[in-house]
Structure formats: structure tokens, C-alpha cells
Amino acid sequence: MQSMLGKAANTDWFGPLVVVIAAVVVIGAIEPTFLSAFNIQVLLSAIAVNLVIALAQMIIIAIGQMNLSVGAIGGLVAIAFAGMMEVWGIPAPLALVLALAIGLAGGLANGFIVAKTGISAFIITLASLSFFKGLNLGITEAQPFYGVPDAVKAFGNTNMIGPIPWLVLPAAIAGLGIWYLLAKLRIGRQILAVGGNPHAAELSGISIFQTTVWAHGLSGLLAALGGVMVVARLQIGQPSIGDDWLILSFAAPVIGGAVLAGGHVSVAGTALGVVVVAIITQSLVLFHIDPFVVQVVLGALILWAVGINRWREVRVERRLRGAS
């Protein structure tokens, strides 16, 4: 039993899990409404959307890069999804496919430029953030699309079972899909290999170009899914969708043990990182604390998580030096 606990304590997800359990117990004892069916539904809806957003960043962190345009892609897809249904009368399923295709194309474009030019992904995605946001505002003229079909609204605001909303379903599929890709599929192993040591990966026959392009493509696709889910949840295609995704997209993977240098990420850890952020946000609302405090707390959490990761790296390095 102790050995199992010791092994669990060394995993990326153990720390966030302890924080989640402690937070639920303490906050639930202080404020009983925290565990009410309605609040659980609200919490799970936020977790579902934020998990997809965090996974969009996590897959880029896995290759040792970053994607500053996650929110801009999600926002462009959100207004495209709502606009296609309102302006052109396109059925929701077809609009969904087209919207996801836009996100995939945006991600692939990011990846192609990064891989082709060798310019830092930070610079390329900063530029594409401005480009995609400009398209968003040019299309909408800063006005929202209201013509979201009732079926889409229902999907974003009704429950499957008890307090579990339908939004949990696409988030769960995305999470399991990314876990399977990284753990079982060749492209997933290549992504982690490139993030861990690009030179060694290239010498072993892995195409850095293709791996980078596909990682960014997956990121764009996940950002697009997040944008569609937000439209369903808000029941409106709002041009500001995605503007506040950036900090969250980094916070959850880092809290979940992702190494910013690349090569190591955890889907389970990222999911628990999302839960930690959602619980903090929700508890601040319940206790009527200034919402701007959330940004301060997220910043502190990122610093804490990065510090813990660095501490682990130092311990491993010392252990390896001692063994040699």
C-alpha cells in the first residue's frame, strides 16, 4: 500500500488531485451550496470547455513550443460557426464540420510557417493572433451573432445525467483522444520525442517539419472545438470569445506537470489543473471576492507549478549524477 502511494506521489497528477480533494472538502464545509446540483453543473460546464482549451496549448507545449493564438483561433471559429447558421442558414452539423475545418486550417498554417521558416512559434503565433482577431472583428464589425439554433443552445445548457452537462461529452472524447494519441500512436510518440530532444529525434528519422505542422494542426482543431462549445454554452456568437483563454491555456498544463521545454505532458494532470482553476474561480464567486483576484491567483499558481517542476528536474539530475 505504501509503495503504491509512493508511486502515485511521484506522478504529475497526484499534487493537483490532493489540492482538488482538499479544496472540495474545505469549500464544501464552509459553503454548502458549493456542492449543490446547480453549482456542480456550472462547474462541470466550465471544466469541460476549459479542458479543451488547455489541451490545445498542451499539445504545443509537448513539442517545446507555445501557441499564443489559441484564443484567437477559437474566437474566429466561434463567430464563423454562429455566423454560418444565422446568415447562411447552414444546418448545425454541417456548420460544426466547417468550423472545425477552419480551426484545423488555422493551426496547420501556424505549424507550416513555424516549421518552414524556423522562426520561433512565439513570434509566429503572436502575429497570427493579431491576424485571426482582425478577421474576427472584420467579419462581425464587433457585433455578435444571435441566430444560434435551439438544438445547439440545448446541447450547451442541458444535462445528460443528473448534474452532468452534455458539454462534458466532447471534452471527454477530446481528452481520451489526446491521451491515446500521445500514449499509443506513432505521431504522439514523435511529438514527445521532438519536444524532448529535436536533434536526437531528427537523427532517429523523425520529420521535425511534419511533426510540428501536425501538432499545431491538432492545437487549432482543439481550439476550434472550444470555440464551438462556448457558443453552445453562451447561446451567442460573441466576438470577444477567446480573449481570456491565454493564461488558462498555460496554467492548467503547467499545474498538471507539463515541462515547458517540451517532451513531457500529462493529460490527467492537465485535466486536474483545469479542475483546480475552475474550483478557485467558482469559490471566489461564491464568496463574493473581486473577480480580478482570479488573475493574481492564476499567476501565483503558474509560478508555483513551474517551481515544483524545476525542483523535480533538479532532483532527477542529482540522482543521475549520484548514480554515475
Tab-separated table of N, CA and C in Angstrom, residues 153-308:
chain	number	residue	atom	x	y	z
A	153	LYS	N	-28.191	25.456	-28.509
A	153	LYS	CA	-28.351	26.049	-27.177
A	153	LYS	C	-28.645	24.977	-26.133
A	154	ALA	N	-29.495	24.019	-26.504
A	154	ALA	CA	-29.848	22.942	-25.578
A	154	ALA	C	-28.631	22.091	-25.241
A	155	PHE	N	-27.801	21.813	-26.249
A	155	PHE	CA	-26.611	20.998	-26.015
A	155	PHE	C	-25.671	21.684	-25.023
A	156	GLY	N	-25.599	22.990	-25.092
A	156	GLY	CA	-24.691	23.712	-24.211
A	156	GLY	C	-25.238	24.011	-22.840
A	157	ASN	N	-26.541	23.760	-22.617
A	157	ASN	CA	-27.140	24.184	-21.355
A	157	ASN	C	-28.074	23.158	-20.716
A	158	THR	N	-28.062	21.930	-21.209
A	158	THR	CA	-28.862	20.873	-20.579
A	158	THR	C	-27.938	19.740	-20.144
A	159	ASN	N	-28.497	18.816	-19.366
A	159	ASN	CA	-27.698	17.758	-18.754
A	159	ASN	C	-27.955	16.400	-19.383
A	160	MET	N	-26.929	15.559	-19.357
A	160	MET	CA	-27.071	14.166	-19.786
A	160	MET	C	-27.715	13.353	-18.678
A	161	ILE	N	-27.011	13.317	-17.527
A	161	ILE	CA	-27.449	12.542	-16.369
A	161	ILE	C	-27.248	13.390	-15.130
A	162	GLY	N	-28.280	13.559	-14.327
A	162	GLY	CA	-28.149	14.336	-13.104
A	162	GLY	C	-27.599	15.715	-13.404
A	163	PRO	N	-26.541	16.128	-12.684
A	163	PRO	CA	-25.976	17.457	-12.922
A	163	PRO	C	-24.874	17.471	-13.978
A	164	ILE	N	-24.681	16.359	-14.695
A	164	ILE	CA	-23.599	16.267	-15.687
A	164	ILE	C	-24.087	16.813	-17.023
A	165	PRO	N	-23.518	17.931	-17.486
A	165	PRO	CA	-23.987	18.553	-18.736
A	165	PRO	C	-23.476	17.816	-19.971
A	166	TRP	N	-24.147	18.045	-21.095
A	166	TRP	CA	-23.732	17.437	-22.359
A	166	TRP	C	-22.351	17.911	-22.795
A	167	LEU	N	-21.949	19.106	-22.366
A	167	LEU	CA	-20.645	19.625	-22.757
A	167	LEU	C	-19.497	18.738	-22.284
A	168	VAL	N	-19.751	17.925	-21.268
A	168	VAL	CA	-18.714	17.027	-20.772
A	168	VAL	C	-18.347	15.986	-21.831
A	169	LEU	N	-19.310	15.628	-22.676
A	169	LEU	CA	-19.084	14.563	-23.666
A	169	LEU	C	-17.973	14.909	-24.661
A	170	PRO	N	-18.036	16.047	-25.381
A	170	PRO	CA	-16.933	16.350	-26.306
A	170	PRO	C	-15.609	16.563	-25.594
A	171	ALA	N	-15.656	17.105	-24.376
A	171	ALA	CA	-14.416	17.305	-23.627
A	171	ALA	C	-13.776	15.964	-23.262
A	172	ALA	N	-14.609	15.006	-22.846
A	172	ALA	CA	-14.095	13.677	-22.503
A	172	ALA	C	-13.517	12.976	-23.728
A	173	ILE	N	-14.211	13.105	-24.856
A	173	ILE	CA	-13.714	12.493	-26.102
A	173	ILE	C	-12.377	13.113	-26.489
A	174	ALA	N	-12.272	14.440	-26.385
A	174	ALA	CA	-11.021	15.124	-26.724
A	174	ALA	C	-9.894	14.688	-25.794
A	175	GLY	N	-10.182	14.612	-24.499
A	175	GLY	CA	-9.166	14.225	-23.528
A	175	GLY	C	-8.672	12.804	-23.754
A	176	LEU	N	-9.605	11.880	-23.928
A	176	LEU	CA	-9.218	10.484	-24.175
A	176	LEU	C	-8.494	10.344	-25.501
A	177	GLY	N	-8.937	11.114	-26.501
A	177	GLY	CA	-8.295	11.060	-27.811
A	177	GLY	C	-6.848	11.520	-27.753
A	178	ILE	N	-6.582	12.629	-27.059
A	178	ILE	CA	-5.211	13.137	-26.946
A	178	ILE	C	-4.361	12.191	-26.103
A	179	TRP	N	-4.937	11.634	-25.043
A	179	TRP	CA	-4.184	10.659	-24.243
A	179	TRP	C	-3.792	9.461	-25.096
A	180	TYR	N	-4.741	8.931	-25.867
A	180	TYR	CA	-4.454	7.771	-26.714
A	180	TYR	C	-3.409	8.115	-27.764
A	181	LEU	N	-3.525	9.307	-28.342
A	181	LEU	CA	-2.572	9.727	-29.369
A	181	LEU	C	-1.154	9.789	-28.811
A	182	LEU	N	-0.997	10.388	-27.618
A	182	LEU	CA	0.336	10.541	-27.043
A	182	LEU	C	0.890	9.230	-26.510
A	183	ALA	N	0.010	8.372	-26.019
A	183	ALA	CA	0.474	7.138	-25.383
A	183	ALA	C	0.611	5.964	-26.341
A	184	LYS	N	-0.207	5.941	-27.392
A	184	LYS	CA	-0.288	4.736	-28.214
A	184	LYS	C	0.089	4.929	-29.684
A	185	LEU	N	-0.095	6.122	-30.206
A	185	LEU	CA	0.100	6.316	-31.639
A	185	LEU	C	1.499	6.837	-31.957
A	186	ARG	N	1.939	6.541	-33.151
A	186	ARG	CA	3.286	6.943	-33.584
A	186	ARG	C	3.467	8.453	-33.575
A	187	ILE	N	2.452	9.183	-34.077
A	187	ILE	CA	2.574	10.632	-34.141
A	187	ILE	C	2.705	11.229	-32.743
A	188	GLY	N	2.021	10.625	-31.766
A	188	GLY	CA	2.118	11.106	-30.388
A	188	GLY	C	3.515	10.917	-29.827
A	189	ARG	N	4.105	9.746	-30.068
A	189	ARG	CA	5.475	9.490	-29.601
A	189	ARG	C	6.461	10.421	-30.302
A	190	GLN	N	6.191	10.727	-31.562
A	190	GLN	CA	7.074	11.636	-32.297
A	190	GLN	C	6.987	13.054	-31.733
A	191	ILE	N	5.783	13.482	-31.370
A	191	ILE	CA	5.608	14.808	-30.778
A	191	ILE	C	6.423	14.934	-29.494
A	192	LEU	N	6.337	13.916	-28.631
A	192	LEU	CA	7.083	13.943	-27.376
A	192	LEU	C	8.589	13.842	-27.619
A	193	ALA	N	8.969	13.063	-28.621
A	193	ALA	CA	10.392	12.918	-28.936
A	193	ALA	C	10.978	14.238	-29.433
A	194	VAL	N	10.249	14.924	-30.299
A	194	VAL	CA	10.704	16.220	-30.810
A	194	VAL	C	10.803	17.232	-29.671
A	195	GLY	N	9.834	17.217	-28.772
A	195	GLY	CA	9.882	18.127	-27.637
A	195	GLY	C	11.015	17.813	-26.680
A	196	GLY	N	11.314	16.522	-26.507
A	196	GLY	CA	12.367	16.118	-25.587
A	196	GLY	C	13.755	16.436	-26.099
A	197	ASN	N	14.010	16.128	-27.374
A	197	ASN	CA	15.333	16.381	-27.965
A	197	ASN	C	15.178	16.407	-29.484
A	198	PRO	N	14.983	17.587	-30.061
A	198	PRO	CA	14.753	17.667	-31.513
A	198	PRO	C	15.895	17.070	-32.341
A	199	HIS	N	17.125	17.295	-31.915
A	199	HIS	CA	18.268	16.796	-32.680
A	199	HIS	C	18.283	15.269	-32.698
A	200	ALA	N	18.079	14.666	-31.527
A	200	ALA	CA	18.056	13.199	-31.454
A	200	ALA	C	16.873	12.641	-32.229
A	201	ALA	N	15.736	13.323	-32.160
A	201	ALA	CA	14.548	12.863	-32.890
A	201	ALA	C	14.802	12.876	-34.394
A	202	GLU	N	15.459	13.932	-34.869
A	202	GLU	CA	15.751	14.030	-36.302
A	202	GLU	C	16.736	12.945	-36.742
A	203	LEU	N	17.731	12.662	-35.911
A	203	LEU	CA	18.707	11.620	-36.229
A	203	LEU	C	18.061	10.235	-36.273
A	204	SER	N	16.974	10.070	-35.502
A	204	SER	CA	16.283	8.780	-35.490
A	204	SER	C	15.284	8.639	-36.630
A	205	GLY	N	15.194	9.645	-37.499
A	205	GLY	CA	14.345	9.553	-38.682
A	205	GLY	C	13.014	10.244	-38.574
A	206	ILE	N	12.771	10.959	-37.468
A	206	ILE	CA	11.502	11.669	-37.291
A	206	ILE	C	11.555	12.995	-38.055
A	207	SER	N	10.497	13.298	-38.782
A	207	SER	CA	10.420	14.550	-39.525
A	207	SER	C	9.972	15.675	-38.582
A	208	ILE	N	10.892	16.583	-38.279
A	208	ILE	CA	10.561	17.724	-37.413
A	208	ILE	C	9.486	18.581	-38.074
A	209	PHE	N	9.605	18.729	-39.396
A	209	PHE	CA	8.652	19.556	-40.146
A	209	PHE	C	7.230	19.013	-40.000
A	210	GLN	N	7.027	17.731	-40.333
A	210	GLN	CA	5.689	17.144	-40.280
A	210	GLN	C	5.139	17.118	-38.855
A	211	THR	N	5.991	16.779	-37.901
A	211	THR	CA	5.537	16.696	-36.504
A	211	THR	C	5.077	18.059	-36.005
A	212	THR	N	5.837	19.106	-36.336
A	212	THR	CA	5.469	20.460	-35.914
A	212	THR	C	4.156	20.895	-36.550
A	213	VAL	N	4.006	20.618	-37.838
A	213	VAL	CA	2.783	21.008	-38.541
A	213	VAL	C	1.566	20.301	-37.942
A	214	TRP	N	1.684	18.999	-37.708
A	214	TRP	CA	0.534	18.260	-37.194
A	214	TRP	C	0.210	18.620	-35.746
A	215	ALA	N	1.218	18.920	-34.943
A	215	ALA	CA	0.953	19.343	-33.566
A	215	ALA	C	0.162	20.650	-33.556
A	216	HIS	N	0.564	21.596	-34.387
A	216	HIS	CA	-0.169	22.863	-34.464
A	216	HIS	C	-1.559	22.662	-35.065
A	217	GLY	N	-1.667	21.730	-36.004
A	217	GLY	CA	-2.981	21.425	-36.562
A	217	GLY	C	-3.932	20.892	-35.503
A	218	LEU	N	-3.443	19.984	-34.664
A	218	LEU	CA	-4.259	19.457	-33.566
A	218	LEU	C	-4.648	20.571	-32.595
A	219	SER	N	-3.697	21.463	-32.337
A	219	SER	CA	-3.986	22.580	-31.444
A	219	SER	C	-5.104	23.455	-32.010
A	220	GLY	N	-5.034	23.740	-33.306
A	220	GLY	CA	-6.079	24.537	-33.941
A	220	GLY	C	-7.430	23.850	-33.904
A	221	LEU	N	-7.428	22.529	-34.108
A	221	LEU	CA	-8.677	21.768	-34.078
A	221	LEU	C	-9.304	21.800	-32.687
A	222	LEU	N	-8.476	21.631	-31.650
A	222	LEU	CA	-8.985	21.670	-30.277
A	222	LEU	C	-9.470	23.070	-29.906
A	223	ALA	N	-8.751	24.094	-30.349
A	223	ALA	CA	-9.197	25.471	-30.100
A	223	ALA	C	-10.546	25.724	-30.773
A	224	ALA	N	-10.708	25.169	-31.975
A	224	ALA	CA	-11.981	25.314	-32.691
A	224	ALA	C	-13.111	24.646	-31.926
A	225	LEU	N	-12.844	23.440	-31.409
A	225	LEU	CA	-13.864	22.739	-30.617
A	225	LEU	C	-14.245	23.559	-29.393
A	226	GLY	N	-13.237	24.165	-28.753
A	226	GLY	CA	-13.524	25.027	-27.606
A	226	GLY	C	-14.405	26.201	-27.987
A	227	GLY	N	-14.133	26.809	-29.140
A	227	GLY	CA	-14.948	27.932	-29.594
A	227	GLY	C	-16.393	27.543	-29.835
A	228	VAL	N	-16.594	26.388	-30.456
A	228	VAL	CA	-17.954	25.892	-30.713
A	228	VAL	C	-18.681	25.624	-29.398
A	229	MET	N	-17.963	25.024	-28.434
A	229	MET	CA	-18.578	24.719	-27.135
A	229	MET	C	-18.979	25.991	-26.399
A	230	VAL	N	-18.177	27.035	-26.514
A	230	VAL	CA	-18.516	28.293	-25.850
A	230	VAL	C	-19.765	28.911	-26.478
A	231	VAL	N	-19.885	28.824	-27.799
A	231	VAL	CA	-21.088	29.329	-28.471
A	231	VAL	C	-22.326	28.598	-27.952
A	232	ALA	N	-22.216	27.272	-27.839
A	232	ALA	CA	-23.345	26.485	-27.337
A	232	ALA	C	-23.686	26.867	-25.900
A	233	ARG	N	-22.656	27.134	-25.108
A	233	ARG	CA	-22.879	27.461	-23.701
A	233	ARG	C	-23.459	28.861	-23.524
A	234	LEU	N	-22.907	29.843	-24.274
A	234	LEU	CA	-23.363	31.224	-24.150
A	234	LEU	C	-24.611	31.511	-24.967
A	235	GLN	N	-24.924	30.629	-25.946
A	235	GLN	CA	-26.070	30.770	-26.836
A	235	GLN	C	-25.939	31.995	-27.743
A	236	ILE	N	-24.689	32.365	-28.057
A	236	ILE	CA	-24.450	33.553	-28.863
A	236	ILE	C	-23.041	33.468	-29.461
A	237	GLY	N	-22.864	34.030	-30.658
A	237	GLY	CA	-21.537	34.099	-31.253
A	237	GLY	C	-20.906	35.438	-30.947
A	238	GLN	N	-20.222	35.529	-29.834
A	238	GLN	CA	-19.683	36.791	-29.339
A	238	GLN	C	-18.253	37.011	-29.846
A	239	PRO	N	-17.949	38.180	-30.457
A	239	PRO	CA	-16.598	38.430	-30.979
A	239	PRO	C	-15.500	38.370	-29.922
A	240	SER	N	-15.851	38.545	-28.656
A	240	SER	CA	-14.844	38.542	-27.589
A	240	SER	C	-14.482	37.141	-27.114
A	241	ILE	N	-15.136	36.117	-27.653
A	241	ILE	CA	-14.819	34.738	-27.257
A	241	ILE	C	-13.343	34.460	-27.549
A	242	GLY	N	-12.670	33.906	-26.577
A	242	GLY	CA	-11.258	33.547	-26.738
A	242	GLY	C	-10.287	34.584	-26.215
A	243	ASP	N	-10.763	35.789	-25.919
A	243	ASP	CA	-9.854	36.858	-25.490
A	243	ASP	C	-9.163	36.544	-24.166
A	244	ASP	N	-9.813	35.748	-23.318
A	244	ASP	CA	-9.254	35.476	-21.982
A	244	ASP	C	-8.743	34.032	-21.841
A	245	TRP	N	-8.448	33.383	-22.952
A	245	TRP	CA	-8.033	31.975	-22.892
A	245	TRP	C	-6.554	31.780	-22.602
A	246	LEU	N	-5.717	32.763	-22.887
A	246	LEU	CA	-4.278	32.544	-22.934
A	246	LEU	C	-3.698	32.072	-21.596
A	247	ILE	N	-3.987	32.794	-20.516
A	247	ILE	CA	-3.418	32.431	-19.218
A	247	ILE	C	-3.906	31.061	-18.786
A	248	LEU	N	-5.203	30.805	-18.953
A	248	LEU	CA	-5.756	29.499	-18.590
A	248	LEU	C	-5.094	28.386	-19.384
A	249	SER	N	-4.877	28.607	-20.684
A	249	SER	CA	-4.336	27.554	-21.532
A	249	SER	C	-2.938	27.140	-21.092
A	250	PHE	N	-2.182	28.066	-20.491
A	250	PHE	CA	-0.862	27.727	-19.961
A	250	PHE	C	-0.947	27.221	-18.527
A	251	ALA	N	-1.832	27.804	-17.729
A	251	ALA	CA	-1.899	27.481	-16.308
A	251	ALA	C	-2.202	26.010	-16.070
A	252	ALA	N	-3.244	25.485	-16.730
A	252	ALA	CA	-3.669	24.109	-16.453
A	252	ALA	C	-2.603	23.072	-16.807
A	253	PRO	N	-1.991	23.111	-18.008
A	253	PRO	CA	-0.940	22.125	-18.296
A	253	PRO	C	0.256	22.227	-17.357
A	254	VAL	N	0.656	23.458	-17.008
A	254	VAL	CA	1.813	23.628	-16.130
A	254	VAL	C	1.505	23.127	-14.729
A	255	ILE	N	0.310	23.442	-14.219
A	255	ILE	CA	-0.106	22.906	-12.922
A	255	ILE	C	-0.125	21.383	-12.972
A	256	GLY	N	-0.490	20.837	-14.129
A	256	GLY	CA	-0.559	19.392	-14.309
A	256	GLY	C	0.769	18.718	-14.604
A	257	GLY	N	1.871	19.458	-14.518
A	257	GLY	CA	3.184	18.834	-14.638
A	257	GLY	C	3.853	18.941	-15.991
A	258	ALA	N	3.277	19.681	-16.931
A	258	ALA	CA	3.914	19.818	-18.241
A	258	ALA	C	5.243	20.556	-18.117
A	259	VAL	N	6.239	20.077	-18.848
A	259	VAL	CA	7.553	20.731	-18.878
A	259	VAL	C	7.565	21.694	-20.056
A	260	LEU	N	7.747	22.975	-19.790
A	260	LEU	CA	7.646	23.983	-20.838
A	260	LEU	C	8.716	23.813	-21.914
A	261	ALA	N	9.825	23.160	-21.558
A	261	ALA	CA	10.864	22.916	-22.553
A	261	ALA	C	10.456	21.835	-23.545
A	262	GLY	N	9.382	21.093	-23.252
A	262	GLY	CA	8.871	20.070	-24.157
A	262	GLY	C	9.250	18.663	-23.744
A	263	GLY	N	8.577	17.695	-24.363
A	263	GLY	CA	8.901	16.302	-24.146
A	263	GLY	C	8.128	15.611	-23.044
A	264	HIS	N	7.427	16.361	-22.209
A	264	HIS	CA	6.690	15.733	-21.113
A	264	HIS	C	5.429	16.532	-20.809
A	265	VAL	N	4.280	15.888	-20.991
A	265	VAL	CA	2.987	16.466	-20.630
A	265	VAL	C	2.128	15.361	-20.026
A	266	SER	N	1.061	15.758	-19.378
A	266	SER	CA	0.148	14.786	-18.763
A	266	SER	C	-1.289	15.222	-18.999
A	267	VAL	N	-2.051	14.376	-19.676
A	267	VAL	CA	-3.461	14.693	-19.914
A	267	VAL	C	-4.228	14.694	-18.593
A	268	ALA	N	-3.974	13.673	-17.752
A	268	ALA	CA	-4.651	13.607	-16.452
A	268	ALA	C	-4.267	14.795	-15.588
A	269	GLY	N	-2.979	15.143	-15.575
A	269	GLY	CA	-2.536	16.294	-14.801
A	269	GLY	C	-3.141	17.587	-15.306
A	270	THR	N	-3.217	17.729	-16.622
A	270	THR	CA	-3.825	18.927	-17.217
A	270	THR	C	-5.300	19.022	-16.843
A	271	ALA	N	-6.009	17.881	-16.900
A	271	ALA	CA	-7.426	17.868	-16.526
A	271	ALA	C	-7.615	18.304	-15.073
A	272	LEU	N	-6.750	17.808	-14.185
A	272	LEU	CA	-6.851	18.205	-12.781
A	272	LEU	C	-6.438	19.661	-12.591
A	273	GLY	N	-5.493	20.132	-13.408
A	273	GLY	CA	-5.137	21.546	-13.372
A	273	GLY	C	-6.326	22.421	-13.746
A	274	VAL	N	-7.100	21.976	-14.731
A	274	VAL	CA	-8.325	22.690	-15.120
A	274	VAL	C	-9.316	22.711	-13.964
A	275	VAL	N	-9.451	21.573	-13.279
A	275	VAL	CA	-10.375	21.488	-12.140
A	275	VAL	C	-9.941	22.445	-11.031
A	276	VAL	N	-8.636	22.505	-10.762
A	276	VAL	CA	-8.122	23.417	-9.735
A	276	VAL	C	-8.491	24.858	-10.068
A	277	VAL	N	-8.253	25.256	-11.302
A	277	VAL	CA	-8.560	26.627	-11.727
A	277	VAL	C	-10.065	26.888	-11.628
A	278	ALA	N	-10.884	25.915	-12.061
A	278	ALA	CA	-12.346	26.091	-12.027
A	278	ALA	C	-12.858	26.221	-10.601
A	279	ILE	N	-12.313	25.410	-9.684
A	279	ILE	CA	-12.744	25.471	-8.284
A	279	ILE	C	-12.379	26.822	-7.677
A	280	ILE	N	-11.165	27.293	-7.964
A	280	ILE	CA	-10.746	28.605	-7.443
A	280	ILE	C	-11.664	29.703	-7.966
A	281	THR	N	-11.933	29.683	-9.266
A	281	THR	CA	-12.791	30.703	-9.868
A	281	THR	C	-14.191	30.667	-9.267
A	282	GLN	N	-14.753	29.461	-9.143
A	282	GLN	CA	-16.103	29.320	-8.628
A	282	GLN	C	-16.196	29.710	-7.160
A	283	SER	N	-15.180	29.349	-6.385
A	283	SER	CA	-15.210	29.681	-4.958
A	283	SER	C	-15.103	31.188	-4.739
A	284	LEU	N	-14.325	31.873	-5.576
A	284	LEU	CA	-14.239	33.324	-5.451
A	284	LEU	C	-15.583	33.980	-5.734
A	285	VAL	N	-16.326	33.402	-6.684
A	285	VAL	CA	-17.673	33.907	-6.979
A	285	VAL	C	-18.603	33.672	-5.791
A	286	LEU	N	-18.551	32.468	-5.225
A	286	LEU	CA	-19.427	32.134	-4.098
A	286	LEU	C	-19.148	33.000	-2.882
A	287	PHE	N	-17.877	33.355	-2.677
A	287	PHE	CA	-17.502	34.152	-1.514
A	287	PHE	C	-17.491	35.656	-1.815
A	288	HIS	N	-17.990	36.019	-3.028
A	288	HIS	CA	-18.131	37.431	-3.418
A	288	HIS	C	-16.791	38.176	-3.357
A	289	ILE	N	-15.746	37.519	-3.831
A	289	ILE	CA	-14.424	38.131	-3.890
A	289	ILE	C	-14.235	38.744	-5.271
A	290	ASP	N	-13.533	39.864	-5.334
A	290	ASP	CA	-13.292	40.570	-6.593
A	290	ASP	C	-12.768	39.602	-7.656
A	291	PRO	N	-13.437	39.512	-8.824
A	291	PRO	CA	-13.000	38.563	-9.855
A	291	PRO	C	-11.600	38.817	-10.389
A	292	PHE	N	-11.093	40.058	-10.232
A	292	PHE	CA	-9.731	40.335	-10.695
A	292	PHE	C	-8.690	39.553	-9.888
A	293	VAL	N	-9.098	39.100	-8.700
A	293	VAL	CA	-8.195	38.301	-7.871
A	293	VAL	C	-7.858	36.987	-8.570
A	294	VAL	N	-8.780	36.496	-9.421
A	294	VAL	CA	-8.550	35.246	-10.139
A	294	VAL	C	-7.250	35.305	-10.935
A	295	GLN	N	-7.006	36.414	-11.616
A	295	GLN	CA	-5.791	36.555	-12.416
A	295	GLN	C	-4.543	36.502	-11.538
A	296	VAL	N	-4.613	37.112	-10.359
A	296	VAL	CA	-3.490	37.083	-9.421
A	296	VAL	C	-3.222	35.654	-8.965
A	297	VAL	N	-4.301	34.940	-8.635
A	297	VAL	CA	-4.166	33.562	-8.162
A	297	VAL	C	-3.604	32.668	-9.261
A	298	LEU	N	-4.093	32.833	-10.490
A	298	LEU	CA	-3.585	32.030	-11.602
A	298	LEU	C	-2.093	32.269	-11.823
A	299	GLY	N	-1.684	33.524	-11.749
A	299	GLY	CA	-0.271	33.827	-11.899
A	299	GLY	C	0.561	33.155	-10.817
A	300	ALA	N	0.066	33.195	-9.578
A	300	ALA	CA	0.770	32.540	-8.468
A	300	ALA	C	0.817	31.026	-8.667
A	301	LEU	N	-0.270	30.453	-9.179
A	301	LEU	CA	-0.300	29.011	-9.420
A	301	LEU	C	0.710	28.590	-10.485
A	302	ILE	N	0.816	29.406	-11.542
A	302	ILE	CA	1.781	29.094	-12.597
A	302	ILE	C	3.205	29.127	-12.038
A	303	LEU	N	3.522	30.165	-11.243
A	303	LEU	CA	4.851	30.244	-10.643
A	303	LEU	C	5.108	29.067	-9.721
A	304	TRP	N	4.106	28.698	-8.936
A	304	TRP	CA	4.243	27.552	-8.038
A	304	TRP	C	4.489	26.274	-8.818
A	305	ALA	N	3.709	26.059	-9.868
A	305	ALA	CA	3.835	24.830	-10.656
A	305	ALA	C	5.190	24.761	-11.359
A	306	VAL	N	5.637	25.893	-11.921
A	306	VAL	CA	6.946	25.919	-12.581
A	306	VAL	C	8.049	25.643	-11.563
A	307	GLY	N	7.899	26.195	-10.365
A	307	GLY	CA	8.883	25.934	-9.314
A	307	GLY	C	8.944	24.463	-8.933
A	308	ILE	N	7.781	23.840	-8.812
A	308	ILE	CA	7.732	22.415	-8.485
A	308	ILE	C	8.379	21.590	-9.588
